Amino acid sequence: MADQQRFGAVQGEGQYAAQVEQAGVGPISGDTADAEAVKVVTRTHKTLIWERTRTTQRLRHALLDYFPAALEAFEDLDAPDVLELLAKAPEPAVAAKLTTTQISAALKRARRRDIADKATKIQAALRAKHLGQPAAVTAAYADSVHALVALLVTLNEQVNFLHGQVEDYFGRHPNAEIIRSQPGVGPILSARILAVFGDDPHRYASAKARKNYAGTSPITRASGRKKAVTARHVRNDRLIDALIAQAFSALRISAGARAYYEKQRARGIEFNAALRQLANRLVGILHGCLKTGTPYDEATAWSQRAHALAA
C-alpha cells in the first residue's frame, strides 16, 4: 500500500510538472535565497499543522471509544486548557473527581473568559453517566490518550514557534509589502503564496501563466461544436489551499471581490466554483501588482484596465 501511495504521488507530480511546462511557466531555479528560506519554514509550518489535525482526530476517536464525556465537556481538543486537563485526568473516573478550582486554574492559564461558568459546565459534563469499557481497556486507552496529548502539546509549541519564524523570514523579503497588501491575506497566507509562486520575476510570462500554475484557471476542451470548461484537478495543494482561503477572507473586506463573487453566483455558479473563480481573479491582480511593483489598491484592482492586466 505504501509503495502504491508513493507511486501515485510520483504520477501526480509528473502530471503537475507537465501541466506547468505547458502553461508557459519557467523553472524555479531563478528564485532567490530569501524566497527559498520562506519556502522551507512555511512548508514545515503547514506540515505540522496538518499533523496536529491528524493527531487531534486520533485523540477524538480514542475518547469516543472509552471517554465520551470528554467530548461533551471540551470543544477544542488541541487547546492548551483541554490538553492540561486530559493529561491530568485521562481516565473517566479520575476526570469525574476534578474540582471546579482545578478546572478553573487550567482555564485561567489558557486565558479563557467566563471561567466560573465554563468550569461548572465542564465539571457537570465530566460527571455525567456514560457506558464505559472494562478497567483494563480503559487503562490502555488512557495510556494512549496520554501519549497523544503529549504529542499535541509539542506540536502546539512547534507550530507557534514556526509561526513566528514564517513571519520573520517573510517580513525580510522585498515583495512582502506587495503580497501582504492583497485583500484577504495575513502574514502566514502571504508567506505561503510567496513560497509556492517563488520570486523569479521572469518565471511567469503572463498573468495566465501564473493562474495556470496556481491551478485556479479552468481547462477548456473543445471538440466540434461542443465545449466543456472544467476545474484543474492536477495542482499544487498547498498553493490552492492558500488561495481559496484568501478568496474567502477577501469577501468580507473587499467590495470589489464581493461584487465579482456575487456576479458569478448570479450566473448560477455554485459556491465552490465561484470562490475558485474569485481566487483566479486575485491571482491575476497579484501578478499585475508584482509586475508593476505597486501594492494593492481597491479602486485600481477592479477597474477595466486592471482587469485587462490580470487576464
mmCIF file of C-alpha atoms in Angstrom:
data_model
loop_
_atom_site.group_PDB
_atom_site.id
_atom_site.type_symbol
_atom_site.label_atom_id
_atom_site.label_comp_id
_atom_site.label_asym_id
_atom_site.label_seq_id
_atom_site.Cartn_x
_atom_site.Cartn_y
_atom_site.Cartn_z
ATOM 1 C CA MET A 1 0.000 0.000 0.000
ATOM 2 C CA ALA A 2 2.803 2.441 0.887
ATOM 3 C CA ASP A 3 4.513 1.719 -2.453
ATOM 4 C CA GLN A 4 1.237 2.315 -4.284
ATOM 5 C CA GLN A 5 0.776 5.644 -2.483
ATOM 6 C CA ARG A 6 4.306 6.735 -3.373
ATOM 7 C CA PHE A 7 3.747 5.688 -6.990
ATOM 8 C CA GLY A 8 0.512 7.685 -7.078
ATOM 9 C CA ALA A 9 2.277 10.712 -5.641
ATOM 10 C CA VAL A 10 5.026 10.460 -8.248
ATOM 11 C CA GLN A 11 2.414 10.183 -11.003
ATOM 12 C CA GLY A 12 0.671 13.282 -9.647
ATOM 13 C CA GLU A 13 3.927 15.235 -9.509
ATOM 14 C CA GLY A 14 4.720 14.190 -13.067
ATOM 15 C CA GLN A 15 1.315 15.316 -14.312
ATOM 16 C CA TYR A 16 1.685 18.614 -12.468
ATOM 17 C CA ALA A 17 5.170 19.172 -13.909
ATOM 18 C CA ALA A 18 3.869 18.534 -17.430
ATOM 19 C CA GLN A 19 0.965 20.903 -16.863
ATOM 20 C CA VAL A 20 3.305 23.620 -15.582
ATOM 21 C CA GLU A 21 5.585 23.237 -18.603
ATOM 22 C CA GLN A 22 2.631 23.582 -20.970
ATOM 23 C CA ALA A 23 1.389 26.654 -19.083
ATOM 24 C CA GLY A 24 4.381 28.755 -20.058
ATOM 25 C CA VAL A 25 5.995 28.743 -16.619
ATOM 26 C CA GLY A 26 9.772 28.855 -16.350
ATOM 27 C CA PRO A 27 11.951 26.782 -13.979
ATOM 28 C CA ILE A 28 12.072 27.612 -10.274
ATOM 29 C CA SER A 29 15.855 27.798 -10.188
ATOM 30 C CA GLY A 30 15.660 31.592 -10.533
ATOM 31 C CA ASP A 31 14.217 32.050 -7.034
ATOM 32 C CA THR A 32 16.331 33.952 -4.525
ATOM 33 C CA ALA A 33 17.739 32.518 -1.312
ATOM 34 C CA ASP A 34 15.248 34.662 0.636
ATOM 35 C CA ALA A 35 12.344 33.029 -1.202
ATOM 36 C CA GLU A 36 13.807 29.566 -0.630
ATOM 37 C CA ALA A 37 14.101 30.291 3.087
ATOM 38 C CA VAL A 38 10.441 31.340 3.220
ATOM 39 C CA LYS A 39 9.533 28.137 1.381
ATOM 40 C CA VAL A 40 11.373 25.933 3.886
ATOM 41 C CA VAL A 41 9.744 27.366 7.012
ATOM 42 C CA THR A 42 6.251 27.698 5.520
ATOM 43 C CA ARG A 43 6.218 24.096 4.289
ATOM 44 C CA THR A 44 7.294 22.781 7.682
ATOM 45 C CA HIS A 45 4.798 25.033 9.460
ATOM 46 C CA LYS A 46 1.905 23.826 7.289
ATOM 47 C CA THR A 47 3.021 20.189 7.574
ATOM 48 C CA LEU A 48 2.990 20.405 11.365
ATOM 49 C CA ILE A 49 -0.480 21.972 11.287
ATOM 50 C CA TRP A 50 -1.706 19.047 9.175
ATOM 51 C CA GLU A 51 -0.043 16.615 11.592
ATOM 52 C CA ARG A 52 -1.715 18.350 14.532
ATOM 53 C CA THR A 53 -5.086 17.970 12.829
ATOM 54 C CA ARG A 54 -4.487 14.260 12.239
ATOM 55 C CA THR A 55 -3.336 13.740 15.833
ATOM 56 C CA THR A 56 -6.386 15.608 17.144
ATOM 57 C CA GLN A 57 -8.638 13.323 15.127
ATOM 58 C CA ARG A 58 -6.889 10.282 16.595
ATOM 59 C CA LEU A 59 -7.468 11.717 20.058
ATOM 60 C CA ARG A 60 -11.130 12.330 19.272
ATOM 61 C CA HIS A 61 -11.644 8.750 18.092
ATOM 62 C CA ALA A 62 -9.937 7.341 21.188
ATOM 63 C CA LEU A 63 -12.075 9.433 23.536
ATOM 64 C CA LEU A 64 -15.214 8.433 21.677
ATOM 65 C CA ASP A 65 -14.379 4.777 22.320
ATOM 66 C CA TYR A 66 -13.879 4.975 26.078
ATOM 67 C CA PHE A 67 -14.449 8.531 27.390
ATOM 68 C CA PRO A 68 -17.358 10.215 25.511
ATOM 69 C CA ALA A 69 -17.938 12.611 28.413
ATOM 70 C CA ALA A 70 -14.714 14.386 27.456
ATOM 71 C CA LEU A 71 -16.110 15.158 24.010
ATOM 72 C CA GLU A 72 -19.140 16.764 25.618
ATOM 73 C CA ALA A 73 -17.021 18.710 28.086
ATOM 74 C CA PHE A 74 -14.393 20.016 25.675
ATOM 75 C CA GLU A 75 -14.767 21.732 22.304
ATOM 76 C CA ASP A 76 -11.209 22.261 21.030
ATOM 77 C CA LEU A 77 -9.257 19.130 21.835
ATOM 78 C CA ASP A 78 -5.920 20.710 20.908
ATOM 79 C CA ALA A 79 -6.451 23.780 23.135
ATOM 80 C CA PRO A 80 -3.925 24.233 25.987
ATOM 81 C CA ASP A 81 -6.500 24.016 28.810
ATOM 82 C CA VAL A 82 -8.075 20.862 27.377
ATOM 83 C CA LEU A 83 -4.699 19.193 26.943
ATOM 84 C CA GLU A 84 -3.735 20.128 30.502
ATOM 85 C CA LEU A 85 -6.902 18.607 31.952
ATOM 86 C CA LEU A 86 -6.709 15.458 29.822
ATOM 87 C CA ALA A 87 -3.084 14.959 30.847
ATOM 88 C CA LYS A 88 -4.091 15.310 34.488
ATOM 89 C CA ALA A 89 -7.139 13.060 34.209
ATOM 90 C CA PRO A 90 -7.182 10.781 31.144
ATOM 91 C CA GLU A 91 -9.484 8.250 32.834
ATOM 92 C CA PRO A 92 -13.239 8.941 33.250
ATOM 93 C CA ALA A 93 -13.226 8.081 36.973
ATOM 94 C CA VAL A 94 -10.338 10.457 37.672
ATOM 95 C CA ALA A 95 -11.801 13.219 35.496
ATOM 96 C CA ALA A 96 -15.104 12.984 37.369
ATOM 97 C CA LYS A 97 -13.241 13.924 40.562
ATOM 98 C CA LEU A 98 -11.779 17.139 39.165
ATOM 99 C CA THR A 99 -12.868 20.154 41.187
ATOM 100 C CA THR A 100 -14.045 23.437 39.721
ATOM 101 C CA THR A 101 -10.939 25.009 41.252
ATOM 102 C CA GLN A 102 -8.663 22.680 39.268
ATOM 103 C CA ILE A 103 -10.650 23.216 36.091
ATOM 104 C CA SER A 104 -10.742 26.982 36.599
ATOM 105 C CA ALA A 105 -6.971 27.099 37.064
ATOM 106 C CA ALA A 106 -6.445 25.432 33.683
ATOM 107 C CA LEU A 107 -8.945 27.779 32.027
ATOM 108 C CA LYS A 108 -7.235 30.782 33.609
ATOM 109 C CA ARG A 109 -3.804 29.717 32.331
ATOM 110 C CA ALA A 110 -5.334 29.418 28.850
ATOM 111 C CA ARG A 111 -6.775 32.944 29.235
ATOM 112 C CA ARG A 112 -10.381 31.852 28.844
ATOM 113 C CA ARG A 113 -13.341 34.098 29.612
ATOM 114 C CA ASP A 114 -16.375 33.334 31.811
ATOM 115 C CA ILE A 115 -14.195 30.916 33.746
ATOM 116 C CA ALA A 116 -16.599 30.143 36.598
ATOM 117 C CA ASP A 117 -19.496 29.308 34.275
ATOM 118 C CA LYS A 118 -17.333 27.204 31.955
ATOM 119 C CA ALA A 119 -15.725 25.325 34.835
ATOM 120 C CA THR A 120 -19.139 24.381 36.202
ATOM 121 C CA LYS A 121 -20.337 23.137 32.817
ATOM 122 C CA ILE A 122 -17.150 21.128 32.225
ATOM 123 C CA GLN A 123 -17.380 19.507 35.643
ATOM 124 C CA ALA A 124 -21.023 18.560 35.058
ATOM 125 C CA ALA A 125 -20.210 17.029 31.668
ATOM 126 C CA LEU A 126 -17.312 15.028 33.089
ATOM 127 C CA ARG A 127 -19.510 13.628 35.862
ATOM 128 C CA ALA A 128 -22.339 12.561 33.542
ATOM 129 C CA LYS A 129 -23.044 8.844 33.269
ATOM 130 C CA HIS A 130 -21.861 7.042 30.123
ATOM 131 C CA LEU A 131 -21.283 3.464 29.086
ATOM 132 C CA GLY A 132 -17.669 2.545 29.757
ATOM 133 C CA GLN A 133 -15.059 -0.024 28.862
ATOM 134 C CA PRO A 134 -13.619 -2.743 31.143
ATOM 135 C CA ALA A 135 -10.968 -1.449 33.540
ATOM 136 C CA ALA A 136 -8.027 -2.939 31.620
ATOM 137 C CA VAL A 137 -9.249 -1.492 28.322
ATOM 138 C CA THR A 138 -9.881 1.897 29.918
ATOM 139 C CA ALA A 139 -6.343 1.936 31.314
ATOM 140 C CA ALA A 140 -4.913 1.098 27.891
ATOM 141 C CA TYR A 141 -6.907 3.882 26.260
ATOM 142 C CA ALA A 142 -5.808 6.304 28.980
ATOM 143 C CA ASP A 143 -2.149 5.491 28.265
ATOM 144 C CA SER A 144 -2.749 6.063 24.546
ATOM 145 C CA VAL A 145 -4.501 9.370 25.194
ATOM 146 C CA HIS A 146 -1.673 10.450 27.494
ATOM 147 C CA ALA A 147 0.775 9.918 24.623
ATOM 148 C CA LEU A 148 -1.436 11.730 22.099
ATOM 149 C CA VAL A 149 -1.866 14.658 24.491
ATOM 150 C CA ALA A 150 1.908 14.921 24.981
ATOM 151 C CA LEU A 151 2.383 14.882 21.209
ATOM 152 C CA LEU A 152 -0.218 17.634 20.730
ATOM 153 C CA VAL A 153 1.460 19.782 23.382
ATOM 154 C CA THR A 154 4.743 19.512 21.463
ATOM 155 C CA LEU A 155 3.060 20.158 18.122
ATOM 156 C CA ASN A 156 1.395 23.281 19.520
ATOM 157 C CA GLU A 157 4.740 24.562 20.760
ATOM 158 C CA GLN A 158 6.489 23.982 17.439
ATOM 159 C CA VAL A 159 3.626 25.337 15.332
ATOM 160 C CA ASN A 160 3.715 28.530 17.402
ATOM 161 C CA PHE A 161 7.494 28.713 17.098
ATOM 162 C CA LEU A 162 7.413 28.313 13.320
ATOM 163 C CA HIS A 163 4.555 30.804 13.060
ATOM 164 C CA GLY A 164 6.958 33.442 14.313
ATOM 165 C CA GLN A 165 9.725 32.230 12.020
ATOM 166 C CA VAL A 166 7.434 32.375 8.984
ATOM 167 C CA GLU A 167 6.534 35.963 9.791
ATOM 168 C CA ASP A 168 10.190 36.821 10.338
ATOM 169 C CA TYR A 169 11.527 35.299 7.114
ATOM 170 C CA PHE A 170 8.622 36.621 5.047
ATOM 171 C CA GLY A 171 8.973 40.121 6.512
ATOM 172 C CA ARG A 172 12.544 40.315 5.192
ATOM 173 C CA HIS A 173 11.547 39.597 1.588
ATOM 174 C CA PRO A 174 11.428 42.563 -0.844
ATOM 175 C CA ASN A 175 7.987 41.515 -2.143
ATOM 176 C CA ALA A 176 6.471 41.200 1.326
ATOM 177 C CA GLU A 177 4.748 44.593 1.254
ATOM 178 C CA ILE A 178 3.128 43.978 -2.137
ATOM 179 C CA ILE A 179 1.902 40.476 -1.311
ATOM 180 C CA ARG A 180 0.766 41.459 2.181
ATOM 181 C CA SER A 181 -1.279 44.317 0.702
ATOM 182 C CA GLN A 182 -3.536 41.895 -1.190
ATOM 183 C CA PRO A 183 -7.068 41.503 0.230
ATOM 184 C CA GLY A 184 -7.779 38.524 2.444
ATOM 185 C CA VAL A 185 -4.220 37.630 3.420
ATOM 186 C CA GLY A 186 -2.244 37.879 6.638
ATOM 187 C CA PRO A 187 1.476 37.248 7.049
ATOM 188 C CA ILE A 188 1.095 33.449 7.053
ATOM 189 C CA LEU A 189 -1.056 33.194 3.915
ATOM 190 C CA SER A 190 1.166 35.782 2.230
ATOM 191 C CA ALA A 191 4.249 33.723 3.039
ATOM 192 C CA ARG A 192 2.652 30.550 1.681
ATOM 193 C CA ILE A 193 1.734 32.291 -1.557
ATOM 194 C CA LEU A 194 5.266 33.627 -1.990
ATOM 195 C CA ALA A 195 6.780 30.258 -1.070
ATOM 196 C CA VAL A 196 4.970 28.354 -3.816
ATOM 197 C CA PHE A 197 4.965 31.017 -6.533
ATOM 198 C CA GLY A 198 8.615 31.901 -5.928
ATOM 199 C CA ASP A 199 10.055 35.322 -6.691
ATOM 200 C CA ASP A 200 11.754 34.943 -10.083
ATOM 201 C CA PRO A 201 10.399 37.992 -11.989
ATOM 202 C CA HIS A 202 10.784 36.180 -15.328
ATOM 203 C CA ARG A 203 9.200 32.884 -14.343
ATOM 204 C CA TYR A 204 5.596 33.705 -15.344
ATOM 205 C CA ALA A 205 5.276 35.024 -18.877
ATOM 206 C CA SER A 206 1.800 36.400 -18.150
ATOM 207 C CA ALA A 207 -0.981 36.501 -15.595
ATOM 208 C CA LYS A 208 -2.486 33.499 -17.373
ATOM 209 C CA ALA A 209 0.719 31.516 -16.858
ATOM 210 C CA ARG A 210 0.637 32.302 -13.121
ATOM 211 C CA LYS A 211 -3.036 31.281 -12.950
ATOM 212 C CA ASN A 212 -2.304 28.024 -14.771
ATOM 213 C CA TYR A 213 0.485 27.268 -12.314
ATOM 214 C CA ALA A 214 -1.814 28.078 -9.398
ATOM 215 C CA GLY A 215 -4.431 25.667 -10.730
ATOM 216 C CA THR A 216 -7.200 28.264 -10.361
ATOM 217 C CA SER A 217 -7.776 28.771 -14.087
ATOM 218 C CA PRO A 218 -10.249 26.402 -15.759
ATOM 219 C CA ILE A 219 -9.444 23.967 -18.550
ATOM 220 C CA THR A 220 -11.412 24.420 -21.761
ATOM 221 C CA ARG A 221 -11.840 21.416 -24.029
ATOM 222 C CA ALA A 222 -13.434 21.883 -27.437
ATOM 223 C CA SER A 223 -14.490 19.142 -29.837
ATOM 224 C CA GLY A 224 -16.536 20.069 -32.882
ATOM 225 C CA ARG A 225 -19.498 22.089 -31.662
ATOM 226 C CA LYS A 226 -19.087 21.062 -28.052
ATOM 227 C CA LYS A 227 -17.048 22.946 -25.472
ATOM 228 C CA ALA A 228 -16.523 21.915 -21.854
ATOM 229 C CA VAL A 229 -14.991 24.059 -19.104
ATOM 230 C CA THR A 230 -13.721 22.129 -16.063
ATOM 231 C CA ALA A 231 -11.624 22.793 -12.963
ATOM 232 C CA ARG A 232 -7.994 21.687 -12.822
ATOM 233 C CA HIS A 233 -7.531 18.622 -10.622
ATOM 234 C CA VAL A 234 -3.740 18.327 -11.010
ATOM 235 C CA ARG A 235 -2.387 21.237 -8.982
ATOM 236 C CA ASN A 236 -0.285 22.277 -6.001
ATOM 237 C CA ASP A 237 -2.480 21.574 -2.974
ATOM 238 C CA ARG A 238 -0.553 23.911 -0.679
ATOM 239 C CA LEU A 239 -0.994 26.838 -3.053
ATOM 240 C CA ILE A 240 -4.649 26.253 -3.913
ATOM 241 C CA ASP A 241 -5.414 25.886 -0.208
ATOM 242 C CA ALA A 242 -3.870 29.301 0.499
ATOM 243 C CA LEU A 243 -5.552 30.982 -2.487
ATOM 244 C CA ILE A 244 -9.024 29.681 -1.657
ATOM 245 C CA ALA A 245 -8.557 30.814 1.954
ATOM 246 C CA GLN A 246 -7.577 34.253 0.649
ATOM 247 C CA ALA A 247 -10.625 34.443 -1.616
ATOM 248 C CA PHE A 248 -12.969 33.513 1.226
ATOM 249 C CA SER A 249 -11.463 36.165 3.514
ATOM 250 C CA ALA A 250 -11.478 38.777 0.742
ATOM 251 C CA LEU A 251 -15.259 38.535 0.520
ATOM 252 C CA ARG A 252 -15.509 40.282 3.902
ATOM 253 C CA ILE A 253 -13.054 43.102 3.336
ATOM 254 C CA SER A 254 -13.034 43.886 -0.394
ATOM 255 C CA ALA A 255 -16.090 45.379 -2.089
ATOM 256 C CA GLY A 256 -14.580 44.534 -5.473
ATOM 257 C CA ALA A 257 -14.031 40.896 -4.527
ATOM 258 C CA ARG A 258 -17.553 40.619 -3.114
ATOM 259 C CA ALA A 259 -19.083 42.145 -6.260
ATOM 260 C CA TYR A 260 -17.069 39.816 -8.508
ATOM 261 C CA TYR A 261 -18.136 36.784 -6.454
ATOM 262 C CA GLU A 262 -21.806 37.823 -6.442
ATOM 263 C CA LYS A 263 -21.671 38.244 -10.204
ATOM 264 C CA GLN A 264 -20.530 34.642 -10.595
ATOM 265 C CA ARG A 265 -23.242 33.418 -8.242
ATOM 266 C CA ALA A 266 -25.870 35.367 -10.179
ATOM 267 C CA ARG A 267 -24.826 33.402 -13.258
ATOM 268 C CA GLY A 268 -25.823 30.213 -11.450
ATOM 269 C CA ILE A 269 -22.295 29.148 -10.476
ATOM 270 C CA GLU A 270 -22.126 27.194 -7.215
ATOM 271 C CA PHE A 271 -20.276 28.404 -4.141
ATOM 272 C CA ASN A 272 -17.007 26.485 -4.545
ATOM 273 C CA ALA A 273 -16.683 27.243 -8.254
ATOM 274 C CA ALA A 274 -17.437 30.942 -7.700
ATOM 275 C CA LEU A 275 -14.851 31.082 -4.922
ATOM 276 C CA ARG A 276 -12.303 29.417 -7.212
ATOM 277 C CA GLN A 277 -13.015 31.993 -9.924
ATOM 278 C CA LEU A 278 -12.512 34.780 -7.399
ATOM 279 C CA ALA A 279 -9.202 33.173 -6.364
ATOM 280 C CA ASN A 280 -8.245 33.071 -10.050
ATOM 281 C CA ARG A 281 -9.020 36.780 -10.396
ATOM 282 C CA LEU A 282 -6.992 37.595 -7.287
ATOM 283 C CA VAL A 283 -4.000 35.708 -8.704
ATOM 284 C CA GLY A 284 -4.210 37.933 -11.768
ATOM 285 C CA ILE A 285 -4.336 41.040 -9.598
ATOM 286 C CA LEU A 286 -1.309 39.849 -7.631
ATOM 287 C CA HIS A 287 0.567 39.262 -10.888
ATOM 288 C CA GLY A 288 -0.181 42.820 -12.001
ATOM 289 C CA CYS A 289 0.981 44.256 -8.668
ATOM 290 C CA LEU A 290 4.242 42.294 -8.755
ATOM 291 C CA LYS A 291 4.845 43.183 -12.395
ATOM 292 C CA THR A 292 4.429 46.903 -11.758
ATOM 293 C CA GLY A 293 5.969 46.844 -8.268
ATOM 294 C CA THR A 294 2.935 48.503 -6.671
ATOM 295 C CA PRO A 295 0.851 47.484 -3.627
ATOM 296 C CA TYR A 296 -2.808 46.553 -3.973
ATOM 297 C CA ASP A 297 -5.310 49.361 -4.394
ATOM 298 C CA GLU A 298 -9.022 48.520 -4.231
ATOM 299 C CA ALA A 299 -10.186 51.033 -6.848
ATOM 300 C CA THR A 300 -7.371 50.260 -9.267
ATOM 301 C CA ALA A 301 -7.592 46.500 -8.857
ATOM 302 C CA TRP A 302 -11.183 46.271 -10.041
ATOM 303 C CA SER A 303 -11.006 48.820 -12.856
ATOM 304 C CA GLN A 304 -11.303 47.834 -16.508
ATOM 305 C CA ARG A 305 -7.580 48.480 -17.107
ATOM 306 C CA ALA A 306 -6.634 46.253 -14.170
ATOM 307 C CA HIS A 307 -8.975 43.572 -15.489
ATOM 308 C CA ALA A 308 -7.044 43.533 -18.755
ATOM 309 C CA LEU A 309 -3.686 43.275 -16.948
ATOM 310 C CA ALA A 310 -4.915 40.446 -14.754
ATOM 311 C CA ALA A 311 -6.473 38.437 -17.583
#
